[in-house]
mmCIF file of C-alpha atoms in Angstrom:
data_model
loop_
_atom_site.group_PDB
_atom_site.id
_atom_site.type_symbol
_atom_site.label_atom_id
_atom_site.label_comp_id
_atom_site.label_asym_id
_atom_site.label_seq_id
_atom_site.Cartn_x
_atom_site.Cartn_y
_atom_site.Cartn_z
ATOM 1 C CA UNK A 1 0.026 0.031 -0.004
ATOM 2 C CA UNK A 2 1.508 3.382 -0.953
ATOM 3 C CA UNK A 3 2.144 5.598 2.059
ATOM 4 C CA UNK A 4 2.455 9.302 2.388
ATOM 5 C CA UNK A 5 5.946 10.662 2.667
ATOM 6 C CA UNK A 6 6.679 14.012 4.438
ATOM 7 C CA UNK A 7 8.087 16.816 2.406
ATOM 8 C CA UNK A 8 8.750 20.530 2.995
ATOM 9 C CA UNK A 9 6.378 23.192 1.732
ATOM 10 C CA UNK A 10 7.359 26.638 0.596
ATOM 11 C CA UNK A 11 6.084 29.679 2.438
ATOM 12 C CA UNK A 12 3.066 30.621 0.270
ATOM 13 C CA UNK A 13 -0.165 31.884 1.867
ATOM 14 C CA UNK A 14 -3.560 31.350 0.428
ATOM 15 C CA UNK A 15 -7.059 32.688 1.146
ATOM 16 C CA UNK A 16 -10.247 30.773 0.561
ATOM 17 C CA UNK A 17 -12.518 32.098 -2.170
ATOM 18 C CA UNK A 18 -15.304 34.444 -0.949
ATOM 19 C CA UNK A 19 -18.366 32.388 -1.974
ATOM 20 C CA UNK A 20 -20.474 35.599 -2.181
ATOM 21 C CA UNK A 21 -18.390 36.731 -5.165
ATOM 22 C CA UNK A 22 -18.820 33.467 -7.178
ATOM 23 C CA UNK A 23 -21.046 33.678 -10.264
ATOM 24 C CA UNK A 24 -23.818 31.063 -9.981
ATOM 25 C CA UNK A 25 -26.655 29.800 -12.044
ATOM 26 C CA UNK A 26 -30.354 30.319 -11.167
ATOM 27 C CA UNK A 27 -30.107 26.952 -9.304
ATOM 28 C CA UNK A 28 -27.230 28.250 -7.134
ATOM 29 C CA UNK A 29 -24.489 26.139 -8.834
ATOM 30 C CA UNK A 30 -21.175 27.756 -9.740
ATOM 31 C CA UNK A 31 -21.261 28.633 -13.376
ATOM 32 C CA UNK A 32 -17.920 26.902 -13.996
ATOM 33 C CA UNK A 33 -19.622 23.560 -13.344
ATOM 34 C CA UNK A 34 -21.388 21.243 -15.827
ATOM 35 C CA UNK A 35 -20.090 22.465 -19.180
ATOM 36 C CA UNK A 36 -21.359 19.450 -21.146
ATOM 37 C CA UNK A 37 -19.230 20.281 -24.120
ATOM 38 C CA UNK A 38 -16.014 20.313 -22.047
ATOM 39 C CA UNK A 39 -13.309 17.933 -23.375
ATOM 40 C CA UNK A 40 -9.654 17.952 -22.251
ATOM 41 C CA UNK A 41 -6.911 16.019 -23.940
ATOM 42 C CA UNK A 42 -4.616 16.696 -20.919
ATOM 43 C CA UNK A 43 -7.248 15.701 -18.330
ATOM 44 C CA UNK A 44 -9.690 13.404 -20.175
ATOM 45 C CA UNK A 45 -11.423 12.003 -17.086
ATOM 46 C CA UNK A 46 -14.406 14.109 -15.845
ATOM 47 C CA UNK A 47 -14.209 15.126 -12.184
ATOM 48 C CA UNK A 48 -17.415 14.943 -10.164
ATOM 49 C CA UNK A 49 -17.597 16.822 -6.914
ATOM 50 C CA UNK A 50 -19.787 15.474 -4.053
ATOM 51 C CA UNK A 51 -20.477 17.802 -1.200
ATOM 52 C CA UNK A 52 -21.147 16.929 2.473
ATOM 53 C CA UNK A 53 -23.869 17.518 5.073
ATOM 54 C CA UNK A 54 -25.401 21.007 5.505
ATOM 55 C CA UNK A 55 -23.457 21.899 2.368
ATOM 56 C CA UNK A 56 -23.718 22.525 -1.435
ATOM 57 C CA UNK A 57 -21.515 22.750 -4.488
ATOM 58 C CA UNK A 58 -20.704 26.335 -3.811
ATOM 59 C CA UNK A 59 -19.063 25.237 -0.571
ATOM 60 C CA UNK A 60 -16.433 23.375 -2.654
ATOM 61 C CA UNK A 61 -15.683 26.353 -4.906
ATOM 62 C CA UNK A 62 -11.953 26.329 -3.928
ATOM 63 C CA UNK A 63 -11.353 22.838 -5.395
ATOM 64 C CA UNK A 64 -13.727 23.421 -8.296
ATOM 65 C CA UNK A 65 -12.090 26.705 -9.285
ATOM 66 C CA UNK A 66 -8.574 25.293 -8.976
ATOM 67 C CA UNK A 67 -9.393 22.312 -11.276
ATOM 68 C CA UNK A 68 -11.373 24.458 -13.721
ATOM 69 C CA UNK A 69 -8.485 26.922 -14.115
ATOM 70 C CA UNK A 70 -6.095 24.075 -14.869
ATOM 71 C CA UNK A 71 -8.224 22.597 -17.630
ATOM 72 C CA UNK A 72 -10.251 19.888 -15.885
ATOM 73 C CA UNK A 73 -13.880 19.249 -16.794
ATOM 74 C CA UNK A 74 -15.701 19.569 -13.465
ATOM 75 C CA UNK A 75 -19.230 18.546 -12.706
ATOM 76 C CA UNK A 76 -21.529 18.417 -9.719
ATOM 77 C CA UNK A 77 -25.041 18.763 -8.299
ATOM 78 C CA UNK A 78 -26.596 19.878 -5.043
ATOM 79 C CA UNK A 79 -27.925 16.574 -3.708
ATOM 80 C CA UNK A 80 -29.782 15.307 -0.724
ATOM 81 C CA UNK A 81 -32.416 17.926 -0.039
ATOM 82 C CA UNK A 82 -34.704 17.169 2.841
ATOM 83 C CA UNK A 83 -37.519 19.205 4.499
ATOM 84 C CA UNK A 84 -36.417 19.826 8.076
ATOM 85 C CA UNK A 85 -36.009 22.761 10.553
ATOM 86 C CA UNK A 86 -32.441 23.434 9.327
ATOM 87 C CA UNK A 87 -33.298 23.694 5.639
ATOM 88 C CA UNK A 88 -36.417 25.665 6.480
ATOM 89 C CA UNK A 89 -34.057 28.301 7.904
ATOM 90 C CA UNK A 90 -31.328 27.708 5.307
ATOM 91 C CA UNK A 91 -33.083 26.345 2.183
ATOM 92 C CA UNK A 92 -29.956 26.756 0.091
ATOM 93 C CA UNK A 93 -28.214 23.816 1.871
ATOM 94 C CA UNK A 94 -28.305 20.166 1.023
ATOM 95 C CA UNK A 95 -26.946 16.855 2.165
ATOM 96 C CA UNK A 96 -29.527 16.202 4.902
ATOM 97 C CA UNK A 97 -31.521 13.416 3.275
ATOM 98 C CA UNK A 98 -31.056 9.687 3.884
ATOM 99 C CA UNK A 99 -27.635 8.622 2.573
ATOM 100 C CA UNK A 100 -29.167 6.126 0.221
ATOM 101 C CA UNK A 101 -31.502 8.711 -1.229
ATOM 102 C CA UNK A 102 -28.612 11.098 -1.821
ATOM 103 C CA UNK A 103 -26.535 8.264 -3.232
ATOM 104 C CA UNK A 104 -29.283 7.554 -5.801
ATOM 105 C CA UNK A 105 -29.319 11.162 -6.971
ATOM 106 C CA UNK A 106 -25.490 11.179 -7.251
ATOM 107 C CA UNK A 107 -25.451 7.890 -9.098
ATOM 108 C CA UNK A 108 -28.049 9.243 -11.605
ATOM 109 C CA UNK A 109 -25.844 12.302 -12.124
ATOM 110 C CA UNK A 110 -22.697 10.234 -12.687
ATOM 111 C CA UNK A 111 -24.596 8.313 -15.344
ATOM 112 C CA UNK A 112 -25.650 11.613 -16.949
ATOM 113 C CA UNK A 113 -22.018 12.832 -16.973
ATOM 114 C CA UNK A 114 -20.841 9.657 -18.674
ATOM 115 C CA UNK A 115 -23.699 9.789 -21.197
ATOM 116 C CA UNK A 116 -23.217 13.399 -22.176
ATOM 117 C CA UNK A 117 -19.407 13.379 -22.193
ATOM 118 C CA UNK A 118 -18.894 9.868 -23.603
ATOM 119 C CA UNK A 119 -16.453 9.119 -20.751
ATOM 120 C CA UNK A 120 -16.065 5.542 -19.617
ATOM 121 C CA UNK A 121 -14.618 6.433 -16.238
ATOM 122 C CA UNK A 122 -14.914 9.358 -13.795
ATOM 123 C CA UNK A 123 -12.967 10.730 -10.880
ATOM 124 C CA UNK A 124 -14.981 11.276 -7.689
ATOM 125 C CA UNK A 125 -14.011 13.856 -4.981
ATOM 126 C CA UNK A 126 -16.236 13.787 -1.881
ATOM 127 C CA UNK A 127 -15.926 15.886 1.278
ATOM 128 C CA UNK A 128 -17.259 14.598 4.616
ATOM 129 C CA UNK A 129 -20.575 12.793 3.869
ATOM 130 C CA UNK A 130 -19.415 12.953 0.245
ATOM 131 C CA UNK A 131 -16.826 10.291 1.083
ATOM 132 C CA UNK A 132 -19.579 8.098 2.400
ATOM 133 C CA UNK A 133 -21.687 8.726 -0.736
ATOM 134 C CA UNK A 134 -18.773 7.621 -2.863
ATOM 135 C CA UNK A 135 -18.387 4.332 -0.937
ATOM 136 C CA UNK A 136 -22.088 3.763 -0.945
ATOM 137 C CA UNK A 137 -22.366 4.421 -4.692
ATOM 138 C CA UNK A 138 -19.539 1.864 -5.375
ATOM 139 C CA UNK A 139 -21.101 -0.685 -2.988
ATOM 140 C CA UNK A 140 -24.596 -0.295 -4.519
ATOM 141 C CA UNK A 141 -23.925 0.345 -8.165
ATOM 142 C CA UNK A 142 -20.403 -0.932 -8.744
ATOM 143 C CA UNK A 143 -17.126 0.868 -9.431
ATOM 144 C CA UNK A 144 -15.977 -0.223 -12.804
ATOM 145 C CA UNK A 145 -16.543 3.371 -14.048
ATOM 146 C CA UNK A 146 -14.482 4.961 -11.264
ATOM 147 C CA UNK A 147 -10.825 5.770 -11.789
ATOM 148 C CA UNK A 148 -10.042 7.668 -8.623
ATOM 149 C CA UNK A 149 -12.166 7.878 -5.480
ATOM 150 C CA UNK A 150 -11.001 10.727 -3.260
ATOM 151 C CA UNK A 151 -12.380 11.127 0.263
ATOM 152 C CA UNK A 152 -11.614 14.353 2.033
ATOM 153 C CA UNK A 153 -12.383 14.068 5.814
ATOM 154 C CA UNK A 154 -14.809 11.455 4.874
ATOM 155 C CA UNK A 155 -17.386 9.793 7.093
ATOM 156 C CA UNK A 156 -17.275 6.529 5.171
ATOM 157 C CA UNK A 157 -16.640 4.643 8.457
ATOM 158 C CA UNK A 158 -19.194 6.768 10.332
ATOM 159 C CA UNK A 159 -18.382 9.365 12.988
ATOM 160 C CA UNK A 160 -18.692 9.295 16.768
ATOM 161 C CA UNK A 161 -19.323 13.136 16.664
ATOM 162 C CA UNK A 162 -16.708 13.505 19.451
ATOM 163 C CA UNK A 163 -18.555 10.866 21.553
ATOM 164 C CA UNK A 164 -22.107 11.933 20.939
ATOM 165 C CA UNK A 165 -22.854 8.630 19.169
ATOM 166 C CA UNK A 166 -22.082 6.688 22.259
ATOM 167 C CA UNK A 167 -24.481 8.721 24.286
ATOM 168 C CA UNK A 168 -27.127 8.188 21.647
ATOM 169 C CA UNK A 169 -26.449 4.470 21.463
ATOM 170 C CA UNK A 170 -26.744 4.048 25.180
ATOM 171 C CA UNK A 171 -29.471 6.519 26.023
ATOM 172 C CA UNK A 172 -31.942 6.664 23.118
ATOM 173 C CA UNK A 173 -30.964 4.585 20.095
ATOM 174 C CA UNK A 174 -34.542 4.380 18.877
ATOM 175 C CA UNK A 175 -35.696 7.861 19.769
ATOM 176 C CA UNK A 176 -32.811 9.837 18.327
ATOM 177 C CA UNK A 177 -33.639 9.323 14.610
ATOM 178 C CA UNK A 178 -37.240 10.217 15.311
ATOM 179 C CA UNK A 179 -36.215 13.304 17.200
ATOM 180 C CA UNK A 180 -33.341 14.454 14.964
ATOM 181 C CA UNK A 181 -34.921 13.834 11.539
ATOM 182 C CA UNK A 182 -37.377 16.775 11.617
ATOM 183 C CA UNK A 183 -34.671 19.085 13.032
ATOM 184 C CA UNK A 184 -31.577 18.288 10.923
ATOM 185 C CA UNK A 185 -32.677 15.573 8.608
ATOM 186 C CA UNK A 186 -31.857 11.814 8.655
ATOM 187 C CA UNK A 187 -28.328 12.041 7.179
ATOM 188 C CA UNK A 188 -26.759 12.986 10.589
ATOM 189 C CA UNK A 189 -27.943 9.722 12.177
ATOM 190 C CA UNK A 190 -27.084 7.743 9.089
ATOM 191 C CA UNK A 191 -23.429 8.778 9.472
ATOM 192 C CA UNK A 192 -23.171 8.067 13.191
ATOM 193 C CA UNK A 193 -21.201 5.051 14.390
ATOM 194 C CA UNK A 194 -23.721 2.529 15.531
ATOM 195 C CA UNK A 195 -26.369 3.580 12.992
ATOM 196 C CA UNK A 196 -27.987 0.672 11.261
ATOM 197 C CA UNK A 197 -27.556 2.609 8.016
ATOM 198 C CA UNK A 198 -23.778 2.892 8.181
ATOM 199 C CA UNK A 199 -21.644 0.978 5.754
ATOM 200 C CA UNK A 200 -19.178 -0.714 8.035
ATOM 201 C CA UNK A 201 -20.475 -4.159 7.161
ATOM 202 C CA UNK A 202 -19.187 -3.724 3.621
ATOM 203 C CA UNK A 203 -15.563 -3.794 2.322
ATOM 204 C CA UNK A 204 -13.811 -0.446 2.125
ATOM 205 C CA UNK A 205 -12.633 -1.032 -1.452
ATOM 206 C CA UNK A 206 -13.132 -2.779 -4.669
ATOM 207 C CA UNK A 207 -10.462 -3.803 -7.162
ATOM 208 C CA UNK A 208 -9.524 -1.481 -9.991
ATOM 209 C CA UNK A 209 -10.010 1.768 -8.156
ATOM 210 C CA UNK A 210 -7.384 4.153 -6.696
ATOM 211 C CA UNK A 211 -8.512 5.473 -3.318
ATOM 212 C CA UNK A 212 -7.052 8.685 -2.029
ATOM 213 C CA UNK A 213 -7.970 9.519 1.584
ATOM 214 C CA UNK A 214 -7.018 12.793 3.210
ATOM 215 C CA UNK A 215 -7.700 13.391 6.905
ATOM 216 C CA UNK A 216 -6.557 15.811 9.603
ATOM 217 C CA UNK A 217 -5.890 15.152 13.343
ATOM 218 C CA UNK A 218 -7.674 18.479 14.019
ATOM 219 C CA UNK A 219 -10.978 17.196 12.633
ATOM 220 C CA UNK A 220 -13.787 17.536 15.294
ATOM 221 C CA UNK A 221 -16.614 16.398 13.039
ATOM 222 C CA UNK A 222 -15.448 13.099 11.402
ATOM 223 C CA UNK A 223 -14.232 11.452 14.570
ATOM 224 C CA UNK A 224 -12.078 9.728 15.534
ATOM 225 C CA UNK A 225 -10.040 11.238 12.696
ATOM 226 C CA UNK A 226 -8.056 8.034 12.097
ATOM 227 C CA UNK A 227 -11.302 6.299 11.214
ATOM 228 C CA UNK A 228 -11.128 8.080 7.900
ATOM 229 C CA UNK A 229 -8.174 5.832 6.829
ATOM 230 C CA UNK A 230 -8.931 2.853 4.650
ATOM 231 C CA UNK A 231 -7.577 -0.505 5.988
ATOM 232 C CA UNK A 232 -7.304 -3.989 4.621
ATOM 233 C CA UNK A 233 -7.886 -3.066 0.941
ATOM 234 C CA UNK A 234 -8.902 -5.900 -1.437
ATOM 235 C CA UNK A 235 -6.391 -7.168 -3.924
ATOM 236 C CA UNK A 236 -6.364 -4.891 -6.941
ATOM 237 C CA UNK A 237 -7.282 -1.697 -5.107
ATOM 238 C CA UNK A 238 -4.706 1.020 -4.619
ATOM 239 C CA UNK A 239 -4.971 3.058 -1.475
ATOM 240 C CA UNK A 240 -3.267 6.251 -0.302
ATOM 241 C CA UNK A 241 -3.968 7.197 3.326
ATOM 242 C CA UNK A 242 -2.770 10.817 3.810
ATOM 243 C CA UNK A 243 -2.499 12.793 7.099
ATOM 244 C CA UNK A 244 -2.368 16.281 5.675
ATOM 245 C CA UNK A 245 -0.551 17.698 8.717
ATOM 246 C CA UNK A 246 2.157 14.994 8.570
ATOM 247 C CA UNK A 247 2.558 15.067 4.817
ATOM 248 C CA UNK A 248 2.886 18.851 4.652
ATOM 249 C CA UNK A 249 4.914 19.284 7.879
ATOM 250 C CA UNK A 250 2.247 21.539 9.357
ATOM 251 C CA UNK A 251 3.026 22.572 12.949
ATOM 252 C CA UNK A 252 0.715 21.253 15.603
ATOM 253 C CA UNK A 253 -0.133 24.783 16.548
ATOM 254 C CA UNK A 254 -1.581 25.526 13.117
ATOM 255 C CA UNK A 255 -5.015 23.987 13.023
ATOM 256 C CA UNK A 256 -6.327 22.286 9.869
ATOM 257 C CA UNK A 257 -9.963 21.557 10.466
ATOM 258 C CA UNK A 258 -12.662 19.438 8.781
ATOM 259 C CA UNK A 259 -13.459 21.884 5.978
ATOM 260 C CA UNK A 260 -9.829 22.830 5.412
ATOM 261 C CA UNK A 261 -9.382 19.546 3.608
ATOM 262 C CA UNK A 262 -11.042 21.173 0.657
ATOM 263 C CA UNK A 263 -10.025 24.804 1.189
ATOM 264 C CA UNK A 264 -6.421 24.924 2.540
ATOM 265 C CA UNK A 265 -3.909 25.621 -0.255
ATOM 266 C CA UNK A 266 -1.768 22.604 0.712
ATOM 267 C CA UNK A 267 -4.817 20.322 0.557
ATOM 268 C CA UNK A 268 -5.617 21.693 -2.882
ATOM 269 C CA UNK A 269 -2.133 20.770 -4.096
ATOM 270 C CA UNK A 270 -2.459 17.222 -2.761
ATOM 271 C CA UNK A 271 -5.674 16.950 -4.674
ATOM 272 C CA UNK A 272 -3.934 18.077 -7.797
ATOM 273 C CA UNK A 273 -1.268 15.552 -7.211
ATOM 274 C CA UNK A 274 -3.789 12.806 -6.755
ATOM 275 C CA UNK A 275 -5.578 13.428 -9.975
ATOM 276 C CA UNK A 276 -2.366 13.663 -11.944
ATOM 277 C CA UNK A 277 -0.169 11.014 -10.361
ATOM 278 C CA UNK A 278 -2.012 8.682 -7.990
ATOM 279 C CA UNK A 279 -2.706 6.061 -10.695
ATOM 280 C CA UNK A 280 0.944 5.860 -11.633
ATOM 281 C CA UNK A 281 2.902 2.915 -10.380
ATOM 282 C CA UNK A 282 5.105 3.835 -7.372
ATOM 283 C CA UNK A 283 3.683 7.336 -7.045
ATOM 284 C CA UNK A 284 4.258 9.004 -3.631
ATOM 285 C CA UNK A 285 2.031 11.798 -2.338
ATOM 286 C CA UNK A 286 3.813 15.141 -2.017
ATOM 287 C CA UNK A 287 3.006 18.559 -0.735
ATOM 288 C CA UNK A 288 5.332 20.682 -2.897
ATOM 289 C CA UNK A 289 3.637 23.980 -3.435
ATOM 290 C CA UNK A 290 4.249 25.384 -6.907
ATOM 291 C CA UNK A 291 5.162 29.000 -7.362
ATOM 292 C CA UNK A 292 2.317 31.112 -8.503
ATOM 293 C CA UNK A 293 2.491 32.616 -11.955
#
């Protein structure tokens, strides 16, 4: 199994994109997404972005913009809408429906991307619940059409929510889903360790796919953070387990949180490395930051 090797980064700062300044369609999607006529000889595999809970495609604009600017064809939808108190207050956010329901929507979109672009394979990048959606899609629909599955702070093994799942399991295992669903939607419980809807009964991997996992020790949402790693891959699956702080020699005092895995400039470079090199034999993750032009 390839492992992450520590390297030194150059001193380049970066600021996340102000989402309020991003041009969007009437549906709220960044306008740089879903150009159905996009074809790239340099990057022929379409990239499909999958957002997390209480999120949307606009939340991932840093990755989307970076890839678009470098000639990738990037696609994505806002998936997993559910009527609950949270979305009543913030109707622009998604990712609160049952994981299986959201997975069905994402799968239908993947099929649409393949049909419209003629691509045989796609690359999937999922943040938080998006990592779980990737795994669930492969489990339910197969992965022969997936080249790279990239999970950024993914909840594909479930999350303890810093111990909250244990309290739920012991105190109100049957009541919590009933109470929580109308408030925040069913996706929260679906992702908790101990939920009957989590995927831990299934294998982490399938043969023929390159899995790139990026986690951070500072994560307080996908917990414990080490559970994001993929273990015991099946023969024929390639797995890179990356601790972003270790790989990039980031000091303990500098916090890299849950959302930073798709916003921090070092994480963005690792994502670029993965799409360009992870399928090459003997490739090693790196965190070399290229000079800006």
